Coordinates of C-alpha atoms and ligand atoms in Angstrom, one line a residue:
M7 CA -7.3 7.0 1.1
C8 CA -6.4 9.7 3.5
G9 CA -3.8 10.3 6.2
I10 CA -4.7 11.4 9.7
V11 CA -2.7 12.9 12.5
G12 CA -3.7 14.2 16.0
A13 CA -1.8 15.4 19.0
I14 CA -2.7 16.4 22.6
G15 CA -0.4 17.9 25.2
L16 CA 2.6 18.2 22.8
N17 CA 4.9 21.2 23.1
N18 CA 5.1 22.0 19.4
P19 CA 2.0 20.4 17.9
L20 CA 2.3 22.2 14.6
E21 CA 5.7 20.6 13.9
Y22 CA 4.3 17.2 14.6
V23 CA 1.3 17.7 12.3
Q24 CA 3.4 19.2 9.5
K25 CA 6.0 16.5 9.5
G26 CA 3.4 13.8 10.1
L27 CA 1.1 14.8 7.3
K28 CA 4.1 15.0 5.0
M29 CA 4.9 11.3 5.9
L30 CA 1.3 10.3 5.4
D31 CA 0.7 12.1 2.1
Y32 CA 1.5 8.7 0.4
R33 CA -2.1 8.0 1.4
G34 CA -3.4 11.0 -0.7
Y35 CA -2.4 14.4 -1.5
D36 CA -5.0 16.5 -3.2
S37 CA -5.9 18.7 -0.3
A38 CA -5.0 19.1 3.4
G39 CA -6.2 20.7 6.6
I40 CA -5.8 21.1 10.3
G41 CA -8.3 21.7 13.2
F42 CA -7.3 23.0 16.6
F43 CA -8.7 24.6 19.6
S44 CA -8.0 28.3 20.3
N45 CA -11.1 30.1 21.7
G46 CA -13.2 27.4 20.2
I47 CA -12.9 25.2 17.1
D48 CA -10.6 26.7 14.5
I49 CA -9.6 25.2 11.1
I50 CA -7.2 26.0 8.3
K51 CA -7.6 24.0 5.1
D52 CA -7.0 24.3 1.4
V53 CA -6.7 22.4 -1.8
G54 CA -3.1 21.3 -2.6
S55 CA -0.2 19.9 -0.8
V56 CA 0.8 19.8 2.8
E57 CA 3.6 22.3 2.0
H58 CA 0.9 24.6 0.7
L59 CA -1.2 24.2 3.8
M60 CA 1.8 25.0 6.0
S61 CA 2.6 28.1 4.0
I62 CA -0.8 29.5 4.8
T63 CA -0.7 28.4 8.5
P64 CA 0.5 30.9 11.1
Q65 CA 3.4 29.3 12.9
N66 CA 2.4 30.8 16.3
I67 CA -0.8 28.8 16.9
Q68 CA -1.3 28.2 20.6
T69 CA -3.3 25.0 21.2
N70 CA -3.2 22.0 23.4
L71 CA -4.9 19.8 20.8
I72 CA -4.7 19.5 17.1
I73 CA -5.9 17.2 14.2
G74 CA -4.7 17.1 10.7
H75 CA -5.7 15.4 7.4
T76 CA -4.3 14.9 3.9
R77 CA -7.0 13.8 1.4
W78 CA -7.4 11.7 -1.8
A79 CA -10.8 12.6 -2.9
T80 CA -13.5 9.8 -3.1
H81 CA -16.8 11.5 -2.3
G82 CA -16.8 14.9 -3.7
S83 CA -14.3 16.8 -5.8
P84 CA -11.0 17.9 -4.2
D85 CA -12.2 21.4 -3.4
I86 CA -12.2 23.5 -0.2
R87 CA -15.7 22.4 0.8
N88 CA -14.8 18.8 0.8
T89 CA -11.4 19.2 2.4
H90 CA -11.0 18.0 6.0
P91 CA -11.4 18.8 8.9
H92 CA -15.2 19.1 8.8
I93 CA -17.2 21.1 11.3
S94 CA -20.7 20.0 12.2
F95 CA -23.8 22.1 11.4
N96 CA -24.0 23.6 14.9
K97 CA -20.2 23.9 15.2
R98 CA -19.9 21.5 18.1
I99 CA -17.7 18.9 16.4
C100 CA -14.5 19.1 14.4
L101 CA -13.6 15.9 12.6
V102 CA -11.2 14.1 10.2
H103 CA -12.0 10.8 8.6
N104 CA -10.3 8.2 6.4
G105 CA -12.4 5.6 4.7
V106 CA -15.8 5.4 3.0
I107 CA -19.2 5.5 4.7
D108 CA -21.4 3.3 2.4
N109 CA -24.7 4.5 3.9
Y110 CA -23.9 8.2 4.0
K111 CA -26.9 9.1 1.8
E112 CA -29.3 7.6 4.3
I113 CA -27.5 9.3 7.2
K114 CA -27.8 12.6 5.4
D115 CA -31.5 12.0 4.7
F116 CA -32.1 11.3 8.3
L117 CA -30.2 14.4 9.4
F118 CA -31.9 16.6 6.8
E119 CA -35.2 15.6 8.3
K120 CA -33.8 16.9 11.6
G121 CA -33.0 20.2 10.1
Y122 CA -29.3 19.6 9.3
R123 CA -27.8 21.2 6.2
F124 CA -24.5 20.3 4.4
Y125 CA -21.9 22.6 2.9
G126 CA -20.1 19.8 0.9
E127 CA -20.5 16.5 -0.7
T128 CA -18.4 14.2 1.6
D129 CA -19.6 11.2 3.6
S130 CA -17.3 12.6 6.4
E131 CA -19.4 15.7 6.9
A132 CA -22.4 13.4 7.4
V133 CA -20.6 11.6 10.3
A134 CA -19.6 15.0 11.9
N135 CA -23.3 15.9 12.0
L136 CA -24.5 12.5 13.2
L137 CA -22.0 12.7 16.1
E138 CA -23.2 16.2 16.9
Y139 CA -26.9 15.1 16.7
Y140 CA -26.3 12.4 19.3
Y141 CA -24.0 14.6 21.3
L142 CA -26.7 17.2 21.6
E143 CA -29.3 14.6 22.4
K144 CA -27.4 12.5 24.9
K145 CA -25.2 15.3 26.3
D146 CA -22.4 12.8 26.4
V147 CA -19.6 12.2 23.7
K148 CA -19.1 8.5 24.5
S149 CA -22.8 7.9 23.9
A150 CA -22.7 9.8 20.7
I151 CA -19.8 7.7 19.4
K152 CA -21.7 4.5 20.3
E153 CA -24.8 5.6 18.5
T154 CA -22.9 6.8 15.5
M155 CA -20.9 3.5 15.3
S156 CA -24.1 1.5 15.5
L157 CA -25.5 3.4 12.5
I158 CA -22.7 4.0 10.1
I159 CA -21.7 1.2 7.7
G160 CA -18.3 1.2 5.9
S161 CA -14.7 1.8 6.6
Y162 CA -13.6 4.6 8.8
A163 CA -10.8 5.9 11.0
I164 CA -12.2 9.0 12.7
V165 CA -10.6 11.5 15.0
F166 CA -12.5 14.5 16.5
F167 CA -12.8 17.0 19.3
T168 CA -15.7 19.1 20.6
N169 CA -16.2 22.9 20.9
N170 CA -16.1 22.9 24.7
D171 CA -13.3 20.6 25.6
P172 CA -9.7 21.7 24.6
N173 CA -8.2 18.7 26.5
T174 CA -9.8 15.6 24.8
L175 CA -9.5 13.9 21.5
Y176 CA -11.9 11.1 20.5
L177 CA -11.2 8.3 18.0
F178 CA -13.0 5.3 16.6
K179 CA -12.4 3.0 13.7
N180 CA -13.5 0.1 11.5
S181 CA -11.4 -1.4 8.6
S182 CA -9.1 1.7 8.3
P183 CA -6.0 1.9 10.5
L184 CA -5.5 4.2 13.5
V185 CA -2.5 4.1 15.8
I186 CA -2.1 5.8 19.2
G187 CA 1.5 6.9 20.2
V188 CA 1.6 6.9 24.0
G189 CA 3.9 9.6 25.3
D190 CA 5.0 11.1 28.6
G191 CA 2.7 14.0 29.2
F192 CA 1.2 13.8 25.6
N193 CA -0.5 11.4 23.4
L194 CA -0.6 11.2 19.6
V195 CA -2.6 9.6 16.8
A196 CA -1.8 8.7 13.2
S197 CA -2.9 6.5 10.3
D198 CA 0.3 4.6 10.7
A199 CA 3.1 4.6 13.2
S200 CA 5.7 6.4 11.0
P201 CA 4.9 10.0 12.3
L202 CA 5.0 8.8 15.9
V203 CA 8.4 7.2 16.0
K204 CA 10.3 10.4 16.7
Y205 CA 8.2 10.9 19.8
T206 CA 7.6 7.5 21.3
N207 CA 8.2 3.7 21.1
D208 CA 4.9 2.7 22.6
F209 CA 1.9 2.2 20.3
I210 CA -1.6 1.1 20.7
E211 CA -3.2 -0.2 17.5
L212 CA -7.0 0.3 17.8
D213 CA -9.2 -2.7 16.9
D214 CA -12.2 -2.4 14.7
F215 CA -15.3 -1.2 16.4
S216 CA -13.4 0.1 19.3
F217 CA -13.1 3.7 20.3
A218 CA -10.6 5.8 22.4
V219 CA -10.7 8.9 24.5
I220 CA -7.3 10.5 25.0
N221 CA -6.0 13.4 26.9
E222 CA -2.4 14.4 27.6
K223 CA -2.1 11.9 30.5
E224 CA -3.9 8.8 29.3
A225 CA -5.4 6.9 26.5
K226 CA -8.5 5.0 27.4
V227 CA -9.9 2.4 25.0
F228 CA -13.5 1.0 24.9
D229 CA -15.4 -1.6 22.9
R230 CA -18.4 -0.7 20.9
E231 CA -20.7 -1.0 24.0
G232 CA -18.5 1.4 25.9
N233 CA -16.9 -1.2 28.1
P234 CA -13.2 -0.4 28.9
I235 CA -10.6 -2.5 27.1
Q236 CA -7.1 -3.2 28.5
A237 CA -5.2 -1.9 25.4
K238 CA -2.1 -3.7 24.5
I239 CA 1.0 -1.4 24.2
I240 CA 3.4 -2.6 21.5
N241 CA 6.9 -1.7 20.4
K242 CA 7.9 -1.4 16.8
D243 CA 11.2 -1.7 15.0
I244 CA 11.8 2.0 14.3
E245 CA 14.4 1.5 11.6
L246 CA 11.7 -0.4 9.5
I247 CA 9.2 2.5 9.7
S248 CA 11.6 5.4 9.4
H249 CA 10.8 7.9 6.5
D250 CA 14.4 9.1 6.5
L251 CA 15.5 9.7 2.8
K252 CA 19.1 9.0 3.9
G253 CA 20.4 11.5 1.3
Y254 CA 18.5 10.1 -1.7
P255 CA 16.7 12.5 -3.9
H256 CA 13.6 10.3 -4.1
Y257 CA 12.1 7.4 -2.0
M258 CA 11.8 5.4 -5.2
L259 CA 15.5 5.4 -5.8
K260 CA 16.2 4.7 -2.1
E261 CA 13.8 1.8 -2.2
I262 CA 15.3 0.3 -5.4
E263 CA 18.7 0.4 -3.8
E264 CA 17.4 -1.4 -0.7
I265 CA 16.4 -4.4 -2.9
S266 CA 19.6 -6.4 -2.2
P267 CA 19.5 -6.0 1.6
V268 CA 15.8 -6.7 1.6
I269 CA 16.3 -10.1 -0.2
N270 CA 19.0 -10.8 2.3
R271 CA 16.8 -9.9 5.3
I272 CA 14.0 -12.1 4.2
V273 CA 16.2 -15.1 3.7
N274 CA 17.8 -14.6 7.1
N275 CA 14.4 -14.1 8.7
Y276 CA 12.7 -17.3 7.2
Y277 CA 15.8 -19.5 7.0
I278 CA 17.8 -20.0 10.2
N279 CA 20.1 -22.8 11.3
N280 CA 19.6 -24.5 7.9
K281 CA 15.9 -24.8 8.4
Y282 CA 12.9 -22.9 7.2
Q283 CA 11.2 -20.9 9.9
F284 CA 7.6 -21.1 8.8
D285 CA 4.8 -22.1 11.2
P286 CA 4.6 -25.9 10.8
Q287 CA 0.8 -25.7 10.9
L288 CA 0.8 -23.3 8.0
I289 CA 3.0 -25.7 6.0
K290 CA 0.8 -28.6 7.0
D291 CA -2.4 -26.7 5.9
L292 CA -0.8 -25.7 2.6
N293 CA 0.4 -29.3 2.0
E294 CA -3.1 -30.7 2.8
S295 CA -4.9 -28.1 0.6
D296 CA -5.6 -29.3 -3.0
H297 CA -5.6 -25.9 -4.6
I298 CA -3.9 -22.6 -3.9
I299 CA -5.9 -19.4 -4.7
F300 CA -3.9 -16.3 -5.0
I301 CA -5.7 -12.9 -4.8
A302 CA -4.1 -9.5 -5.1
C303 CA -4.1 -6.2 -6.9
G304 CA -1.6 -4.2 -9.1
T305 CA 2.0 -5.0 -8.5
S306 CA 1.0 -7.6 -5.8
Y307 CA -1.1 -9.3 -8.4
H308 CA 1.9 -9.6 -10.7
V309 CA 3.7 -11.3 -7.8
S310 CA 0.9 -13.8 -7.6
L311 CA 1.5 -14.8 -11.2
V312 CA 5.1 -15.7 -10.3
G313 CA 4.1 -17.2 -6.9
G314 CA 1.4 -19.4 -8.5
R315 CA 4.1 -20.8 -10.8
Y316 CA 6.3 -21.5 -7.8
F317 CA 3.6 -23.5 -6.1
E318 CA 2.9 -25.4 -9.4
N319 CA 6.6 -26.3 -9.6
Y320 CA 6.1 -28.1 -6.3
G321 CA 3.0 -30.0 -7.5
K322 CA 0.2 -27.8 -6.2
S323 CA -2.5 -26.6 -8.5
A324 CA -3.0 -22.8 -8.3
S325 CA -5.2 -20.0 -9.6
R326 CA -4.5 -16.3 -9.6
F327 CA -7.2 -13.6 -9.3
I328 CA -7.3 -9.8 -9.4
A329 CA -9.1 -8.9 -6.1
S330 CA -11.6 -6.5 -7.5
E331 CA -12.7 -9.2 -10.1
W332 CA -12.8 -12.1 -7.7
A333 CA -14.8 -10.1 -5.1
F334 CA -17.8 -9.9 -7.4
H335 CA -17.6 -13.4 -8.8
P336 CA -15.9 -15.5 -6.2
T337 CA -14.9 -19.0 -7.3
F338 CA -13.4 -21.7 -5.1
P339 CA -11.5 -24.2 -7.2
G340 CA -10.6 -27.5 -5.5
Q341 CA -12.2 -29.4 -2.6
K342 CA -9.9 -27.9 0.0
P343 CA -8.6 -24.6 -1.2
F344 CA -6.1 -22.4 0.7
V345 CA -6.1 -18.7 -0.1
I346 CA -3.0 -16.6 -0.3
L347 CA -3.6 -12.8 -0.3
I348 CA -0.7 -10.5 -1.2
S349 CA -0.6 -6.8 -0.2
Q350 CA 2.3 -4.5 0.5
S351 CA 0.1 -2.1 2.5
G352 CA -2.2 -4.7 4.1
E353 CA -4.9 -2.0 3.7
T354 CA -6.2 -2.5 0.1
A355 CA -9.9 -2.3 0.2
D356 CA -10.5 -4.7 -2.7
L357 CA -8.5 -7.3 -0.8
I358 CA -10.3 -6.7 2.5
H359 CA -13.6 -7.2 0.6
C360 CA -12.2 -10.6 -0.6
L361 CA -11.0 -11.6 2.9
N362 CA -14.5 -11.0 4.3
I363 CA -15.8 -13.5 1.7
I364 CA -13.1 -16.0 2.4
K365 CA -13.8 -15.8 6.1
Q366 CA -17.5 -16.3 5.5
Q367 CA -16.6 -19.4 3.6
N368 CA -14.4 -20.6 6.4
L369 CA -11.4 -21.0 4.1
N370 CA -7.8 -21.2 5.3
N371 CA -6.0 -18.0 4.4
L372 CA -2.6 -16.3 4.6
I373 CA -1.7 -12.7 4.0
I374 CA 1.7 -11.8 2.8
T375 CA 2.3 -8.1 3.7
N376 CA 4.9 -5.5 4.5
T377 CA 2.7 -3.9 7.2
G378 CA 2.4 -5.6 10.5
G379 CA -0.7 -4.4 12.4
S380 CA -2.5 -3.6 9.1
T381 CA -6.1 -4.6 8.7
L382 CA -5.2 -7.7 6.5
D383 CA -2.4 -8.7 8.9
R384 CA -4.7 -8.6 11.9
N385 CA -7.7 -10.3 10.3
S386 CA -6.1 -13.1 8.3
H387 CA -5.6 -16.6 9.7
Y388 CA -1.9 -16.7 8.9
S389 CA 0.3 -13.7 8.2
L390 CA 3.9 -13.5 6.9
L391 CA 5.6 -10.2 7.1
L392 CA 8.1 -9.0 4.5
H393 CA 10.3 -7.0 6.8
A394 CA 11.2 -4.8 3.8
G395 CA 11.0 -1.6 5.7
I396 CA 8.3 1.0 4.9
E397 CA 7.8 1.7 1.2
V398 CA 6.9 5.3 0.7
S399 CA 7.1 5.8 -3.0
V400 CA 3.7 5.1 -4.7
A401 CA 5.4 2.9 -7.2
S402 CA 6.1 -0.4 -5.4
T403 CA 9.6 -1.8 -6.0
K404 CA 11.3 -3.4 -3.0
A405 CA 8.0 -4.9 -1.9
Y406 CA 7.6 -6.6 -5.2
V407 CA 10.9 -8.3 -4.9
A408 CA 10.3 -9.1 -1.2
Q409 CA 6.9 -10.7 -2.0
T410 CA 8.4 -12.8 -4.8
T411 CA 11.4 -13.9 -2.6
L412 CA 9.1 -14.9 0.3
L413 CA 6.8 -16.9 -2.1
A414 CA 9.9 -18.6 -3.5
L415 CA 10.9 -19.7 0.1
L416 CA 7.4 -20.6 1.1
A417 CA 6.8 -22.9 -2.0
A418 CA 10.2 -24.6 -1.6
S419 CA 9.5 -25.2 2.1
L420 CA 6.5 -27.4 1.2
K421 CA 9.0 -30.0 0.0
D422 CA 11.9 -29.0 2.2
D423 CA 13.9 -27.9 -0.9
Y424 CA 16.8 -25.7 0.1
S425 CA 18.3 -25.1 -3.3
V426 CA 16.4 -21.8 -3.5
I427 CA 18.5 -20.4 -0.7
D428 CA 21.7 -20.4 -2.8
D429 CA 19.8 -19.3 -5.9
L430 CA 18.5 -16.3 -3.9
K431 CA 21.9 -15.5 -2.4
H432 CA 23.2 -15.5 -5.9
C433 CA 20.4 -13.0 -6.9
I434 CA 21.7 -10.6 -4.2
E435 CA 25.0 -10.5 -6.1
V436 CA 23.4 -9.9 -9.4
V437 CA 21.2 -7.1 -8.0
E438 CA 24.3 -5.5 -6.3
D439 CA 26.1 -5.7 -9.6
I440 CA 23.2 -3.9 -11.4
Q441 CA 23.1 -1.3 -8.6
N442 CA 26.8 -0.6 -8.8
N443 CA 27.5 -0.8 -12.5
Y444 CA 24.4 -0.5 -14.7
K445 CA 22.9 2.9 -13.8
P446 CA 24.7 4.8 -16.7
I447 CA 23.5 2.5 -19.5
I448 CA 20.0 2.4 -18.0
Q449 CA 20.0 6.2 -17.8
K450 CA 21.1 6.5 -21.4
T451 CA 18.3 4.1 -22.5
A452 CA 15.8 6.2 -20.5
G453 CA 16.9 9.3 -22.3
E454 CA 16.1 7.5 -25.6
L455 CA 12.7 6.4 -24.4
K456 CA 11.4 9.5 -22.6
D457 CA 9.7 11.2 -25.5
H458 CA 7.8 8.2 -26.9
Q459 CA 4.1 7.9 -26.5
N460 CA 4.0 4.1 -26.6
I461 CA 6.4 1.5 -25.4
F462 CA 6.0 -2.3 -25.5
Y463 CA 7.6 -5.0 -23.3
L464 CA 7.9 -8.5 -24.5
G465 CA 8.8 -11.7 -22.6
R466 CA 7.8 -15.3 -22.1
S467 CA 7.1 -17.3 -19.0
Y468 CA 8.8 -15.6 -15.9
D469 CA 10.1 -12.9 -18.2
Y470 CA 6.5 -12.2 -19.2
F471 CA 5.4 -11.8 -15.6
L472 CA 8.3 -9.4 -15.1
S473 CA 7.3 -7.5 -18.3
L474 CA 3.9 -6.9 -16.8
E475 CA 5.4 -5.3 -13.7
A476 CA 8.0 -3.4 -15.8
S477 CA 5.2 -2.0 -17.9
L478 CA 3.0 -1.0 -15.0
K479 CA 5.9 0.7 -13.4
L480 CA 6.7 2.7 -16.5
K481 CA 3.1 3.9 -17.1
E482 CA 2.5 4.6 -13.5
I483 CA 5.3 7.2 -13.0
S484 CA 6.2 8.3 -16.6
Y485 CA 2.6 8.5 -18.0
I486 CA 3.8 6.7 -21.2
H487 CA 1.3 4.3 -22.5
S488 CA 2.9 0.8 -22.2
E489 CA 1.8 -2.8 -22.7
A490 CA 3.4 -6.1 -21.8
I491 CA 2.8 -8.9 -24.3
P492 CA 3.8 -12.6 -24.1
G493 CA 6.1 -13.2 -27.0
G494 CA 3.9 -15.9 -28.4
E495 CA 0.8 -13.6 -28.5
L496 CA 2.4 -11.0 -30.8
K497 CA 1.1 -12.7 -33.9
H498 CA -2.3 -13.1 -32.4
G499 CA -3.1 -9.3 -32.7
P500 CA -0.7 -6.9 -31.0
I501 CA 1.8 -7.0 -33.8
A502 CA -0.6 -4.8 -35.8
L503 CA 0.5 -2.0 -33.5
I504 CA 4.3 -2.3 -34.3
E505 CA 5.4 0.6 -36.4
D506 CA 8.5 2.5 -37.3
G507 CA 10.5 3.6 -34.3
L508 CA 8.2 2.0 -31.7
P509 CA 10.4 1.0 -28.7
V510 CA 10.1 -2.7 -27.8
I511 CA 11.9 -3.8 -24.6
V512 CA 12.6 -7.5 -24.5
F513 CA 13.6 -9.6 -21.6
I514 CA 15.6 -12.8 -22.5
T515 CA 16.8 -14.6 -19.3
D516 CA 15.3 -18.1 -19.7
P517 CA 17.1 -20.8 -21.9
T518 CA 13.7 -22.6 -22.6
T519 CA 12.2 -19.5 -24.2
A520 CA 15.3 -17.6 -25.5
A521 CA 15.2 -19.0 -29.1
S522 CA 11.5 -18.1 -29.5
M523 CA 12.1 -14.6 -28.1
R524 CA 14.9 -14.1 -30.7
G525 CA 12.4 -15.0 -33.3
N526 CA 9.9 -12.4 -31.9
I527 CA 12.6 -9.8 -32.1
E528 CA 13.1 -10.4 -35.8
E529 CA 9.3 -10.1 -36.3
V530 CA 9.1 -6.7 -34.7
K531 CA 12.4 -5.5 -36.1
S532 CA 11.3 -6.2 -39.6
R533 CA 8.3 -4.0 -39.0
G534 CA 10.4 -1.0 -37.9
A535 CA 10.5 -1.5 -34.1
K536 CA 13.5 -0.2 -32.1
V537 CA 14.4 -3.1 -29.9
Y538 CA 16.1 -2.9 -26.5
V539 CA 17.2 -6.4 -25.3
I540 CA 17.8 -7.1 -21.6
S541 CA 19.4 -10.5 -21.4
T542 CA 21.5 -12.7 -19.2
R543 CA 25.2 -13.3 -20.1
S544 CA 24.8 -16.9 -21.3
L545 CA 21.8 -16.0 -23.5
S546 CA 23.1 -12.7 -24.7
Q547 CA 23.9 -11.8 -28.3
Q548 CA 25.9 -8.9 -29.8
G549 CA 23.9 -5.8 -29.8
D550 CA 21.9 -6.5 -26.6
T551 CA 21.4 -3.3 -24.6
I552 CA 21.8 -4.6 -21.1
I553 CA 23.5 -7.9 -20.3
V554 CA 23.4 -9.0 -16.6
N555 CA 25.1 -11.9 -14.9
D556 CA 23.4 -15.3 -15.0
Y557 CA 21.0 -16.5 -12.3
A558 CA 18.4 -19.2 -11.9
P559 CA 15.7 -18.2 -14.5
Y560 CA 12.8 -18.8 -12.2
L561 CA 14.0 -15.8 -10.1
S562 CA 13.9 -13.3 -12.9
S563 CA 11.5 -11.0 -10.9
V564 CA 13.9 -11.0 -8.0
A565 CA 17.1 -10.6 -10.0
I566 CA 16.4 -8.1 -12.8
S567 CA 13.3 -6.3 -11.8
T568 CA 15.9 -3.8 -10.5
V569 CA 16.8 -2.9 -14.2
A570 CA 13.1 -2.4 -15.0
F571 CA 12.6 -0.2 -11.8
Y572 CA 15.6 2.0 -12.6
L573 CA 14.4 2.4 -16.2
A574 CA 11.0 3.6 -15.2
Y575 CA 12.6 5.9 -12.5
Y576 CA 15.1 7.5 -15.0
V577 CA 12.4 8.0 -17.7
A578 CA 10.1 9.8 -15.2
L579 CA 13.1 11.8 -13.9
A580 CA 14.1 12.8 -17.4
K581 CA 10.6 14.0 -18.0
G582 CA 10.7 16.1 -14.9
L583 CA 7.8 14.3 -13.3
N584 CA 7.0 13.8 -9.6
V585 CA 8.5 10.3 -9.3
D586 CA 7.4 9.5 -5.8
K587 CA 3.8 10.8 -6.1
P588 CA 2.5 10.2 -9.6
R589 CA -0.7 11.9 -10.5
N590 CA -4.1 10.4 -9.6
L591 CA -2.5 7.6 -7.5
A592 CA -2.1 7.0 -3.8
K593 CA 0.1 4.4 -2.0
S594 CA -2.6 2.8 -0.1
V595 CA -5.8 2.1 -2.0
T596 CA -8.3 2.0 0.8
V597 CA -11.4 2.5 -1.3
E598 CA -12.9 0.0 -3.8
Ligands
LIG16 O1 -0.7 -2.5 -1.0 P1 -1.0 -3.4 -2.1 O2 0.1 -4.3 -2.5 O3 -2.3 -4.2 -1.8 O4 -1.4 -2.5 -3.3 C1 -1.8 -3.0 -4.6 C2 -1.7 -2.0 -5.7 O5 -2.4 -0.9 -5.4 C3 -0.2 -1.5 -5.8 O6 0.6 -2.6 -6.0 C4 -0.1 -0.6 -7.0 O7 -0.3 -1.3 -8.2 C5 1.3 0.0 -7.0 N1 1.2 1.4 -7.0 C6 2.2 -0.4 -8.1 O8 3.4 0.3 -8.1

């Protein structure tokens, strides 16, 4: 889970690397480093943030070529030895790597036999040495890449240069993203396109098991055998990948406030001229399948709980699985299942593992993702993009709403039901009202919650699914222990935890469950809980903390998740925490 940048032929390469690594530190941020060519290979690296790296980097570095890396430790602790770039044993290769090499121990053993020694614990250092071993043996870098790719097993995006060529960068990949930005008189590399957009509109997305050799004039791409490939140059909508904070203090706040335009954009993208715009073959395959299997992780898994219900509402049977659970015990309910994978990043390793199993089984599959060109987007049978714009904050917000909105449209399209369009348009008004008028009361509530150690969320049905997400968001960025409990389960155990002053946040937005939820409130209140009710106007009662306008109850996750997101945001803010980059987490979980 690391970010990579590289540049060749650029006028101010340090500026590119500095800004690029900042944009990519959502992929990890425990240490960072750069490698460049002065009289030979030179590196500067340290534990800590990209800002810290830049504070120890002389700003007058003269180099035609540079690579940079921001790390989230997997193999080896986040200390200086394990920080990238890595230099090979005989100092011929300088390399950065994102991913995990599964057989790195065997590679290390092999190299140890050949006299190689290692200064750190990373799998990446083993690859640097393996490349060097073959480079010295074959006297040719391309041959060294081919040999190395044929031996290493795992996920990797690798960029490197050699000690005797200040004019060439090499890159190769499998299962981890790598994008080339094609410029006029320069070429750039990055883990995603966001650092590149200031410099170029032309991108090459490297395919798995391909490699590229780039200098300032050209980018040549080869397959694993070393045969040249005609690389496809693609353009991207720059607005959707821009990292501009647009005056907001945090990405999370900006992304919450983008929720209403995002709902609107999805509706307008998938519903044009009074018709759904989904691939008819996709709809046919979904209709002909007898079971929908949802697989996802984290927030996206919470979306799958809601999405599964949407499909059930249209007569499909559905199961929902956490990817890391399903991957080790895959089950295939139904005679003709159709698998829907959900992933904001499109790079989640647990889900890629699942997709590989699904493909082996030859099952129809669809990825719902925010990231066009990501591994899951490119390797799934069908793909539907969210068009939500890049989500930078580690805590997923607008993507959650976008995923739910898209599933509501997709499920309705199975039966050509268009009522969801008006329901969603109405949600946009509810969200805008929350954004414009509710921040003061949410902030006040956050102030009351911030010093608690435990906070419970309660809900039933759609409100329970929303509670799960509200609770995850709170614990993720405020480090307060939190649990979401279905109202009906309280008496089956969790009520034992209710004690004097414990905050319990209750969602009541569904007429079918409202009375039972009011009963639950009495149960926890009588045991001393401090209850905060978030309700819709027609179900509200005096004393409720936050009352929002009515909407179709099945869209609870679309309409009022905004309240839950603001609440988590303001609690974390009140605690003085790093809202966008909570401890121990990374935006893109590219390791299992
Ligand atoms: O990119 P994905 O949707 O596959 O990511 C899945 C989870 O890692 C992600 O949703 C995580 O739970 C978020 N940090 C939640 O805010």
